[in-house]
PDB file of C-alpha atoms in Angstrom:
ATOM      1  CA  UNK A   1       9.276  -9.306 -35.924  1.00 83.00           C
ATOM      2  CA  UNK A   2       6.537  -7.686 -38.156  1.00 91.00           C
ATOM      3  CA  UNK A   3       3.771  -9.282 -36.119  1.00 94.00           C
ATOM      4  CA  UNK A   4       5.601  -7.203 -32.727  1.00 94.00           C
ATOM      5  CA  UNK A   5       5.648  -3.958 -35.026  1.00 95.00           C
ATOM      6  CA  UNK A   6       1.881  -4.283 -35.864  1.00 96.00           C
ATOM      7  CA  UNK A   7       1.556  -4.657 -31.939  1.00 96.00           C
ATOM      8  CA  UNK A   8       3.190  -2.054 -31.344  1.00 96.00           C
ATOM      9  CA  UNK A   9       1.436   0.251 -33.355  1.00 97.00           C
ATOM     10  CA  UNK A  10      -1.624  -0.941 -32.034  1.00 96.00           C
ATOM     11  CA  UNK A  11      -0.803  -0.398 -28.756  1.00 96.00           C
ATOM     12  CA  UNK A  12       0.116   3.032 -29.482  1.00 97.00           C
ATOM     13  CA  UNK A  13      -3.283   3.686 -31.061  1.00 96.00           C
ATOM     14  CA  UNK A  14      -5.196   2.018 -28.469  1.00 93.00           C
ATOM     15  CA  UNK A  15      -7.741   3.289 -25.305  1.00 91.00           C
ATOM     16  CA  UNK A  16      -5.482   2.237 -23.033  1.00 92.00           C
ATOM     17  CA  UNK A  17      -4.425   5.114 -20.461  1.00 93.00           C
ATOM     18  CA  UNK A  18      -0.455   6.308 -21.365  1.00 96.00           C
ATOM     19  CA  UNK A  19       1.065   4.609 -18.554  1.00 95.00           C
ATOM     20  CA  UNK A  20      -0.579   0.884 -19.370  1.00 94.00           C
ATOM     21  CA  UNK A  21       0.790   1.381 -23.281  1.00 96.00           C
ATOM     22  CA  UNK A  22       4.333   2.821 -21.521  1.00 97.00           C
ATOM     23  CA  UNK A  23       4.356  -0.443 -19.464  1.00 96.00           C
ATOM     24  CA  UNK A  24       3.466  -2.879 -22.318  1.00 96.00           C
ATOM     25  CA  UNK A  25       5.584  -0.652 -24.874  1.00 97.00           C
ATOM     26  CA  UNK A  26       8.746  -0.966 -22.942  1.00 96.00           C
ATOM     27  CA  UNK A  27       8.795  -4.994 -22.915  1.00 96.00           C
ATOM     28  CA  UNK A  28       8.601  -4.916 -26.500  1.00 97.00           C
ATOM     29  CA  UNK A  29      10.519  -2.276 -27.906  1.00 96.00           C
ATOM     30  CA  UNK A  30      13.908  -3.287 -27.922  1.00 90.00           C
ATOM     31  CA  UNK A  31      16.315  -5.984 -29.828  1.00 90.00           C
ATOM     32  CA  UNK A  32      15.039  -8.772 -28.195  1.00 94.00           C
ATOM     33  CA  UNK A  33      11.467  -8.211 -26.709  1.00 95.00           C
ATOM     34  CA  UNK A  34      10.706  -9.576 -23.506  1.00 96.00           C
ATOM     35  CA  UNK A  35       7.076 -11.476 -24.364  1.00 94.00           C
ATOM     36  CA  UNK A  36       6.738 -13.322 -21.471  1.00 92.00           C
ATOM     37  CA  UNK A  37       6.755  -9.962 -19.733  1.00 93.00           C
ATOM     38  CA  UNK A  38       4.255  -8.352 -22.075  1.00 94.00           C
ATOM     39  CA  UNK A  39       1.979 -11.205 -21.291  1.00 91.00           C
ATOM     40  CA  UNK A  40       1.938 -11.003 -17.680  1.00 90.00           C
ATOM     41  CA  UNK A  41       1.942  -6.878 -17.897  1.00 91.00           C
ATOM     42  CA  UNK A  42      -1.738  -7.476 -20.214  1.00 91.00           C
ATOM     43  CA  UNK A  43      -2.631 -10.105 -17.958  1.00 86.00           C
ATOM     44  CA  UNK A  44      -2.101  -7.644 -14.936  1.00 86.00           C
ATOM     45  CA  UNK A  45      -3.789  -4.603 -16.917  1.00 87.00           C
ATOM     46  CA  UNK A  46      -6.561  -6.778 -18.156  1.00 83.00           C
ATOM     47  CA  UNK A  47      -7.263  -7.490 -14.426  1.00 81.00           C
ATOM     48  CA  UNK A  48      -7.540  -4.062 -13.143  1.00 73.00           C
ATOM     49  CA  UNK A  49      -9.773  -3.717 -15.546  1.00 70.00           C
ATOM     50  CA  UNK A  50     -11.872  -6.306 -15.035  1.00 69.00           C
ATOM     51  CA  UNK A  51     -11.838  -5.272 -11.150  1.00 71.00           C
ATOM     52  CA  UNK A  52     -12.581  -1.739 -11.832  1.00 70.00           C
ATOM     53  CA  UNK A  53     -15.521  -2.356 -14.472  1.00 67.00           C
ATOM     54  CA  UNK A  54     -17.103  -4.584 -11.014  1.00 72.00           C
ATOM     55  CA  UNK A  55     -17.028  -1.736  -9.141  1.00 71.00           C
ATOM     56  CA  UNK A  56     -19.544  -0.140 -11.373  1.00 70.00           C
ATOM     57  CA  UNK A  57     -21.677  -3.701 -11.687  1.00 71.00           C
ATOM     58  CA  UNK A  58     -20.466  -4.294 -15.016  1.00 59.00           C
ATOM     59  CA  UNK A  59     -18.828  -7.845 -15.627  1.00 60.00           C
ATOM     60  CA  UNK A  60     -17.489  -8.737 -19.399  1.00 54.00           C
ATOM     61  CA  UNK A  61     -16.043 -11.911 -18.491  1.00 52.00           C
ATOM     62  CA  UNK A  62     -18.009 -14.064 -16.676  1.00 53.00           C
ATOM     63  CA  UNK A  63     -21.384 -14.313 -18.741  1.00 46.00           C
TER      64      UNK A  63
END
């Protein structure tokens, strides 16, 4: 559970925009945190990411 509060905090301190942390935050900030729903949430915002960042001819992830 100390490893989710860590992530937590570092979600709050991240670059993300406040509705990608909002999304992530809610699947883990409860009793029992939903991480199979926090992985496919990062999965999806990872994605948009990595489709907007094309857009401007800029690819990360397939070098």
């Amino acid at each position: 559970m100390e490893r989710i509060k860590i992530l937590i905090e570092n979600i709050k301190n991240c670059n993300l925009s406040e509705e990608d942390k909002q999304t992530l935050l809610e699947k883990l900030e409860n009793d029992n945190p939903d991480i199979n729903g926090f992985l496919e949430a990062f999965i999806l915002i990872c994605k948009v990411s990595k489709e907007f960042l094309k857009l401007f001819d800029i690819d990360l992830w397939d070098s």
